[in-house]
Each structure stands twice: as structure tokens, then as C-alpha cells.
XYZ file of N, CA, C and O in Angstrom:
508
model
N -168.302 -89.443 6.446
C -167.681 -90.555 5.812
C -167.229 -90.001 4.471
O -167.838 -90.409 3.493
N -165.941 -89.541 4.426
C -165.445 -89.003 3.043
C -164.847 -90.189 2.280
O -164.748 -90.312 1.114
N -164.708 -91.365 2.925
C -164.100 -92.533 2.221
C -162.911 -92.267 1.438
O -162.001 -91.757 1.832
N -162.904 -92.649 0.176
C -161.946 -92.425 -0.689
C -161.596 -90.929 -1.065
O -160.648 -90.546 -1.718
N -162.556 -89.961 -0.712
C -162.463 -88.653 -1.017
C -163.090 -88.280 -2.328
O -163.102 -87.079 -2.966
N -163.765 -89.349 -3.160
C -164.107 -88.984 -4.596
C -165.117 -87.960 -4.684
O -164.991 -87.048 -5.537
N -166.101 -87.715 -3.533
C -167.031 -86.628 -3.736
C -166.436 -85.350 -3.327
O -166.724 -84.262 -4.058
N -165.432 -85.202 -2.453
C -164.666 -84.002 -2.212
C -163.806 -83.577 -3.319
O -163.821 -82.460 -3.696
N -163.201 -84.564 -4.004
C -162.461 -84.308 -5.175
C -163.243 -83.738 -6.301
O -162.922 -82.719 -7.024
N -164.388 -84.416 -6.547
C -165.265 -83.852 -7.649
C -165.794 -82.444 -7.327
O -165.817 -81.555 -8.180
N -166.105 -82.218 -6.074
C -166.459 -80.755 -5.712
C -165.420 -79.830 -5.875
O -165.651 -78.687 -6.471
N -164.158 -80.223 -5.525
C -163.094 -79.148 -5.710
C -162.672 -79.072 -7.291
O -162.534 -77.817 -7.639
N -163.024 -80.078 -8.010
C -162.700 -79.885 -9.537
C -163.871 -79.100 -10.180
O -163.616 -78.566 -11.078
N -165.141 -79.226 -9.601
C -166.171 -78.522 -10.093
C -166.118 -76.868 -9.579
O -167.136 -76.288 -9.702
N -165.152 -76.523 -8.940
C -164.927 -75.247 -8.456
C -165.640 -74.815 -7.216
O -165.988 -73.547 -6.922
N -165.961 -75.785 -6.372
C -166.566 -75.343 -5.058
C -165.492 -74.439 -4.298
O -164.284 -74.677 -4.433
N -166.130 -73.324 -3.648
C -165.087 -72.426 -3.060
C -164.566 -72.917 -1.761
O -163.398 -72.623 -1.535
N -165.092 -73.932 -1.089
C -164.584 -74.595 0.095
C -165.089 -75.915 0.189
O -166.261 -76.109 0.091
N -164.054 -76.966 0.366
C -164.493 -78.231 0.446
C -163.958 -78.786 1.859
O -162.683 -78.692 2.060
N -164.745 -79.448 2.496
C -164.272 -80.215 3.664
C -164.734 -81.603 3.704
O -165.911 -81.909 3.391
N -163.723 -82.525 3.880
C -164.002 -84.073 3.777
C -163.840 -84.528 5.243
O -162.777 -84.302 5.852
N -164.842 -85.228 5.784
C -164.843 -85.520 7.125
C -165.211 -87.087 7.139
O -166.025 -87.510 6.501
N -164.311 -87.839 8.073
C -164.563 -89.129 8.349
C -163.990 -89.437 9.672
O -162.993 -88.875 10.141
N -164.650 -90.429 10.322
C -164.042 -90.922 11.690
C -163.001 -91.882 11.654
O -162.626 -92.209 12.778
N -162.851 -92.337 10.531
C -161.872 -93.377 10.169
C -160.501 -92.829 9.599
O -160.530 -92.217 8.570
N -159.396 -92.903 10.452
C -158.134 -92.400 10.013
C -157.582 -92.866 8.677
O -157.017 -92.235 7.978
N -158.002 -94.184 8.403
C -157.489 -94.812 7.273
C -157.973 -94.090 6.090
O -157.547 -93.793 5.024
N -159.403 -93.853 6.181
C -160.306 -93.193 5.068
C -159.611 -91.888 4.904
O -159.374 -91.439 3.716
N -159.415 -91.076 5.870
C -158.993 -89.615 5.739
C -157.633 -89.797 5.072
O -157.318 -88.980 4.165
N -156.767 -90.637 5.360
C -155.332 -90.757 4.817
C -155.574 -91.115 3.262
O -154.842 -90.604 2.416
N -156.501 -92.086 3.020
C -156.642 -92.453 1.530
C -157.453 -91.277 0.787
O -156.939 -90.992 -0.443
N -158.209 -90.564 1.405
C -158.800 -89.274 0.675
C -157.796 -88.168 0.474
O -157.669 -87.718 -0.657
N -156.842 -88.090 1.477
C -155.653 -87.125 1.221
C -154.922 -87.672 0.019
O -154.508 -86.634 -0.875
N -154.506 -88.867 0.064
C -153.681 -89.362 -1.055
C -154.433 -89.239 -2.548
O -153.654 -88.805 -3.428
N -155.595 -89.526 -2.445
C -156.314 -89.279 -3.817
C -156.514 -87.925 -4.300
O -156.434 -87.692 -5.367
N -156.733 -87.093 -3.142
C -156.808 -85.572 -3.593
C -155.432 -85.195 -4.160
O -155.377 -84.473 -5.230
N -154.413 -85.570 -3.503
C -153.068 -85.257 -4.120
C -152.821 -85.827 -5.469
O -152.295 -85.136 -6.370
N -153.320 -87.143 -5.699
C -153.066 -87.665 -7.051
C -153.991 -86.854 -8.038
O -153.609 -86.825 -9.178
N -154.995 -86.274 -7.672
C -155.798 -85.481 -8.679
C -155.607 -83.863 -8.516
O -156.319 -83.195 -8.992
N -154.575 -83.577 -7.812
C -153.990 -82.259 -7.645
C -154.986 -81.194 -7.116
O -155.121 -80.067 -7.667
N -155.730 -81.697 -6.213
C -156.686 -80.820 -5.425
C -156.517 -80.741 -4.015
O -157.382 -80.246 -3.410
N -155.457 -81.262 -3.542
C -155.163 -81.413 -2.060
C -155.084 -80.033 -1.378
O -155.636 -79.882 -0.375
N -154.731 -79.030 -2.145
C -154.717 -77.678 -1.578
C -156.020 -77.076 -1.496
O -156.345 -76.027 -0.889
N -157.184 -77.571 -2.039
C -158.519 -77.061 -2.168
C -159.411 -77.807 -1.181
O -160.590 -77.474 -1.103
N -158.956 -78.874 -0.419
C -159.811 -79.683 0.441
C -159.224 -79.664 1.835
O -158.089 -79.847 2.138
N -160.089 -79.354 2.775
C -159.674 -79.673 4.140
C -160.153 -80.659 4.609
O -161.246 -81.242 4.380
N -159.353 -81.671 5.343
C -159.552 -82.932 5.822
C -159.709 -82.985 7.328
O -159.073 -82.324 8.042
N -160.770 -83.746 7.844
C -160.894 -83.834 9.276
C -161.216 -85.294 9.682
O -162.021 -85.874 8.992
N -160.431 -85.736 10.602
C -160.672 -87.053 11.093
C -161.441 -86.750 12.416
O -160.847 -86.645 13.569
N -162.747 -86.929 12.334
C -163.578 -86.588 13.620
C -165.042 -87.028 13.227
O -165.339 -87.130 12.045
N -165.825 -87.396 14.285
C -167.231 -87.719 14.008
C -168.014 -86.379 13.655
O -167.666 -85.272 13.960
N -169.107 -86.712 12.947
C -169.877 -85.596 12.397
C -170.504 -84.814 13.642
O -170.809 -83.524 13.520
N -170.617 -85.477 14.764
C -171.314 -84.813 15.907
C -170.457 -83.587 16.413
O -170.906 -82.614 17.019
N -169.060 -83.549 16.058
C -168.223 -82.674 16.566
C -168.042 -81.414 15.512
O -167.485 -80.353 15.790
N -168.758 -81.600 14.498
C -168.776 -80.522 13.440
C -169.590 -79.400 13.866
O -170.687 -79.554 14.209
N -169.051 -78.229 13.817
C -169.896 -76.930 14.348
C -170.266 -76.040 13.217
O -171.150 -75.293 13.495
N -169.629 -76.198 12.127
C -169.988 -75.380 11.032
C -171.071 -75.891 10.256
O -171.541 -77.044 10.303
N -171.799 -75.066 9.360
C -172.585 -75.514 8.485
C -172.204 -75.168 7.020
O -171.227 -74.333 6.780
N -172.561 -76.034 6.138
C -171.988 -75.812 4.710
C -173.192 -75.655 3.824
O -174.315 -76.366 4.039
N -173.062 -74.901 2.651
C -174.117 -74.729 1.752
C -174.704 -76.039 1.199
O -175.920 -76.263 1.197
N -173.801 -76.914 0.802
C -174.115 -78.214 0.441
C -173.392 -79.259 1.224
O -172.211 -79.339 1.470
N -174.122 -80.399 1.665
C -173.573 -81.355 2.355
C -173.987 -82.729 1.509
O -175.186 -82.912 1.130
N -172.864 -83.546 1.213
C -173.159 -84.691 0.485
C -172.907 -85.797 1.301
O -171.721 -86.054 1.863
N -173.713 -86.825 1.592
C -173.553 -87.829 2.377
C -173.766 -89.384 1.563
O -174.979 -89.621 1.276
N -172.751 -89.876 1.429
C -172.800 -91.170 0.491
C -172.524 -92.284 1.605
O -171.317 -92.537 1.636
N -173.442 -92.603 2.287
C -173.146 -93.530 3.484
C -174.247 -94.635 3.303
O -175.203 -94.571 2.725
N -174.058 -95.717 4.253
C -175.038 -96.953 4.093
C -176.146 -96.355 4.845
O -176.142 -95.609 5.719
N -177.282 -97.046 4.712
C -178.486 -96.518 5.298
C -178.547 -96.548 6.746
O -179.013 -95.617 7.294
N -177.936 -97.631 7.282
C -177.940 -97.394 8.883
C -177.045 -96.262 9.333
O -177.616 -95.505 10.324
N -175.963 -95.996 8.769
C -175.315 -94.799 9.213
C -176.046 -93.623 8.904
O -176.020 -92.548 9.674
N -176.636 -93.404 7.591
C -177.595 -92.231 7.382
C -178.660 -92.077 8.450
O -178.833 -90.925 9.014
N -179.258 -93.149 8.807
C -180.413 -92.980 9.903
C -179.770 -92.605 11.263
O -180.401 -91.580 11.839
N -178.552 -93.122 11.638
C -178.145 -92.672 12.819
C -177.537 -91.423 12.931
O -177.528 -90.722 13.910
N -177.333 -90.793 11.822
C -176.666 -89.422 11.736
C -177.594 -88.281 11.195
O -177.217 -87.266 10.753
N -178.828 -88.793 10.885
C -179.775 -87.869 10.294
C -179.819 -86.440 10.892
O -179.707 -85.444 10.171
N -179.944 -86.219 12.156
C -179.883 -84.992 12.884
C -178.726 -84.114 12.659
O -178.774 -82.905 12.424
N -177.622 -84.882 12.699
C -176.253 -84.184 12.430
C -176.289 -83.682 11.135
O -175.702 -82.611 10.868
N -176.568 -84.588 10.163
C -176.534 -84.187 8.655
C -177.484 -82.779 8.376
O -176.989 -82.011 7.682
N -178.634 -82.796 8.924
C -179.435 -81.839 8.662
C -178.935 -80.653 9.324
O -178.941 -79.477 8.764
N -178.402 -80.713 10.549
C -177.841 -79.625 11.316
C -176.638 -78.897 10.588
O -176.640 -77.693 10.464
N -175.747 -79.570 9.896
C -174.571 -79.080 9.279
C -174.986 -78.652 7.723
O -174.106 -77.903 7.219
N -175.917 -79.044 7.329
C -176.315 -78.598 5.864
C -177.123 -77.419 5.861
O -178.028 -77.124 6.551
N -176.475 -76.244 5.353
C -176.980 -74.945 5.209
C -178.284 -74.735 4.365
O -179.359 -74.374 4.636
N -178.137 -75.296 3.046
C -179.169 -75.184 2.140
C -179.647 -76.558 1.510
O -180.688 -76.795 1.412
N -178.557 -77.215 1.045
C -178.850 -78.483 0.400
C -178.181 -79.748 1.049
O -177.041 -79.593 1.579
N -178.972 -80.726 1.053
C -178.393 -82.095 1.577
C -178.599 -83.201 0.530
O -179.862 -83.282 -0.005
N -177.482 -83.771 -0.002
C -177.564 -84.654 -0.916
C -177.375 -86.192 -0.283
O -176.287 -86.272 0.333
N -178.229 -86.924 -0.432
C -178.020 -88.311 -0.006
C -177.832 -89.270 -0.988
O -178.579 -89.385 -2.133
N -176.744 -90.026 -0.974
C -176.503 -90.903 -2.081
C -175.872 -92.223 -1.778
O -175.538 -92.388 -0.575
N -175.783 -93.110 -2.730
C -175.212 -94.472 -2.375
C -176.244 -95.399 -1.693
O -175.673 -96.361 -1.028
N -177.396 -95.207 -1.765
C -178.397 -96.086 -0.918
C -178.964 -97.097 -1.904
O -179.383 -96.786 -2.994
N -178.741 -98.305 -1.426
C -179.424 -99.363 -2.279
C -180.853 -99.137 -2.615
O -181.696 -98.583 -1.755
N -181.288 -99.396 -3.806
C -182.649 -99.013 -4.420
C -183.648 -99.666 -3.581
O -184.668 -99.135 -3.329
N -183.472 -100.893 -3.000
C -184.535 -101.427 -2.068
C -184.684 -100.845 -0.919
O -185.657 -101.046 -0.200
N -183.870 -99.908 -0.456
C -183.936 -99.134 0.723
C -184.151 -97.607 0.572
O -184.367 -96.903 1.553
N -184.048 -97.205 -0.642
C -184.147 -95.834 -0.978
C -185.387 -95.100 -0.424
O -185.328 -94.042 0.237
N -186.632 -95.664 -0.597
C -187.843 -95.050 -0.197
C -187.883 -95.008 1.311
O -188.393 -93.926 1.827
N -187.395 -95.783 2.097
C -187.246 -95.740 3.434
C -186.454 -94.650 3.887
O -186.714 -93.857 4.815
N -185.271 -94.638 3.266
C -184.137 -93.435 3.691
C -184.838 -92.088 3.144
O -184.780 -91.016 4.053
N -185.503 -92.061 2.202
C -186.037 -90.691 1.613
C -187.142 -90.374 2.770
O -187.251 -89.246 3.137
N -187.882 -91.225 3.240
C -188.911 -91.008 4.250
C -188.249 -90.535 5.494
O -188.800 -89.593 6.079
N -187.244 -91.105 5.904
C -186.553 -90.768 7.235
C -186.013 -89.431 7.052
O -186.069 -88.567 8.170
N -185.600 -88.857 6.019
C -185.095 -87.547 5.888
C -186.226 -86.486 5.506
O -185.794 -85.299 5.715
N -187.320 -86.931 5.295
C -188.514 -85.831 5.016
C -188.790 -85.378 6.563
O -189.068 -86.316 7.360
N -188.697 -84.209 6.722
C -189.077 -83.765 8.142
C -189.474 -82.195 7.981
O -189.583 -81.693 6.942
N -189.782 -81.670 9.087
C -190.155 -80.433 9.195
C -189.081 -79.465 8.622
O -189.327 -78.242 8.589
N -187.899 -79.830 8.670
C -186.642 -79.051 8.207
C -186.342 -79.250 6.712
O -185.543 -78.370 6.271
N -186.737 -80.299 6.099
C -186.309 -80.474 4.760
C -187.394 -80.767 3.816
O -188.424 -81.295 4.214
N -187.108 -80.345 2.604
C -188.038 -80.530 1.517
C -187.480 -81.338 0.475
O -186.226 -81.175 0.138
N -188.187 -82.374 -0.023
C -187.646 -83.325 -1.012
C -187.590 -82.551 -2.410
O -188.638 -82.151 -2.736
N -186.469 -82.741 -3.039
C -186.458 -81.875 -4.261
C -186.404 -82.919 -5.578
O -187.259 -82.737 -6.405
N -185.419 -83.760 -5.599
C -185.199 -84.585 -6.776
C -184.545 -85.826 -6.369
O -183.752 -85.915 -5.327
N -184.813 -86.789 -7.156
C -184.165 -88.105 -6.936
C -183.673 -88.674 -8.239
O -184.108 -88.456 -9.290
N -182.581 -89.487 -8.095
C -182.087 -90.293 -9.189
C -182.045 -91.641 -8.821
O -181.361 -92.040 -7.759
N -182.626 -92.560 -9.334
C -182.700 -94.004 -9.019
C -182.249 -94.702 -10.352
O -183.052 -94.709 -11.362
N -180.996 -95.252 -10.243
C -180.581 -96.136 -11.357
C -180.133 -97.461 -11.012
O -179.341 -97.687 -10.007
N -180.578 -98.443 -11.719
C -180.089 -99.836 -11.382
C -180.313 -100.088 -9.925
O -181.381 -100.411 -9.289
N -179.229 -100.272 -9.170
C -179.220 -100.577 -7.720
C -178.978 -99.462 -6.860
O -179.083 -99.707 -5.536
N -179.028 -98.269 -7.126
C -178.685 -97.153 -6.248
C -179.637 -95.945 -6.375
O -180.157 -95.692 -7.399
N -179.901 -95.366 -5.119
C -180.910 -94.190 -5.155
C -180.127 -92.997 -4.461
O -179.127 -93.122 -3.731
N -180.403 -91.816 -5.008
C -179.770 -90.528 -4.642
C -180.829 -89.558 -4.658
O -181.833 -89.459 -5.416
N -180.797 -88.680 -3.596
C -181.858 -87.502 -3.577
C -181.289 -86.283 -3.138
O -180.314 -86.216 -2.267
N -181.979 -85.232 -3.551
C -181.692 -83.704 -3.213
C -182.705 -83.225 -2.252
O -183.840 -83.291 -2.667
N -182.293 -82.673 -1.121
C -183.177 -82.247 -0.125
C -182.838 -80.727 0.003
O -181.653 -80.463 0.081
N -183.852 -79.785 0.248
C -183.601 -78.435 0.564
C -183.924 -78.137 2.103
O -185.124 -78.542 2.454
N -183.183 -77.221 2.497
C -183.679 -76.918 3.910
C -184.848 -75.929 3.658
O -184.969 -75.161 2.737
N -185.987 -75.952 4.613
C -187.135 -74.966 4.468
C -186.698 -73.745 5.047
O -185.927 -73.509 5.832
């Protein structure tokens, strides 16, 4: 769910060596491409319109800013494609503890969380 592309753009601007933005919605991918061009980083981001289930690569850092239901439905795929770190963000604070618990598993260790006003975010590390 790359959505508008804001997280991919931030990663590119922070000098990530490779950035891939994935969404199964072609409108979102088109918007992300447009926003990357507006931010002059389109040459540093690879865009894919496909479901996460079709992703075969793993990445050092995976950032998932998705609604809780989508996070839960894609938990195994997100863990599978995250090489070292998985960052879960954009979770309403009243659902954050439930999502955090869902992602605690035999494969992930909880590292840090940021909970501000109405949103929760957490960093998980692969064991």
C-alpha cells in the first residue's frame, strides 16, 4: 500500500540505496509516481502495481502504513518480505496494542514504539 508515495519519497530523500513502492491499486501507484516526480526522486524509486503476495524479494526495511484490517490480513507476507526491520505505522491508537500483539511472533522482536495523539507506530526486528 504505497498510497501517495510519501514513505517511498522520504526513504529516497534519506538516501536509501533502493526503494520499491508497492500497491495493488493502479490509481495509488500513479499518484505515487506523480508525487515522486514532483519531489524529483522518481529515478530512485521502483513502482509496482501488484499484491504483496506476488513480491518475491526481501528488503532490509519494510514500512507498512496500512489500516489494521489490512495489516492483519497481510501479516505473514509483510514478515516474509522484511529482511531485518518491519515498521508498522498509521494505526489508530485504540487499535495499536492489538496490532502490536498480532505482529509479535516467533519471527519478530518488538523494538520501539511511538504513540502520539491518535496514531501508533512500531519497529520490529527479525530474530
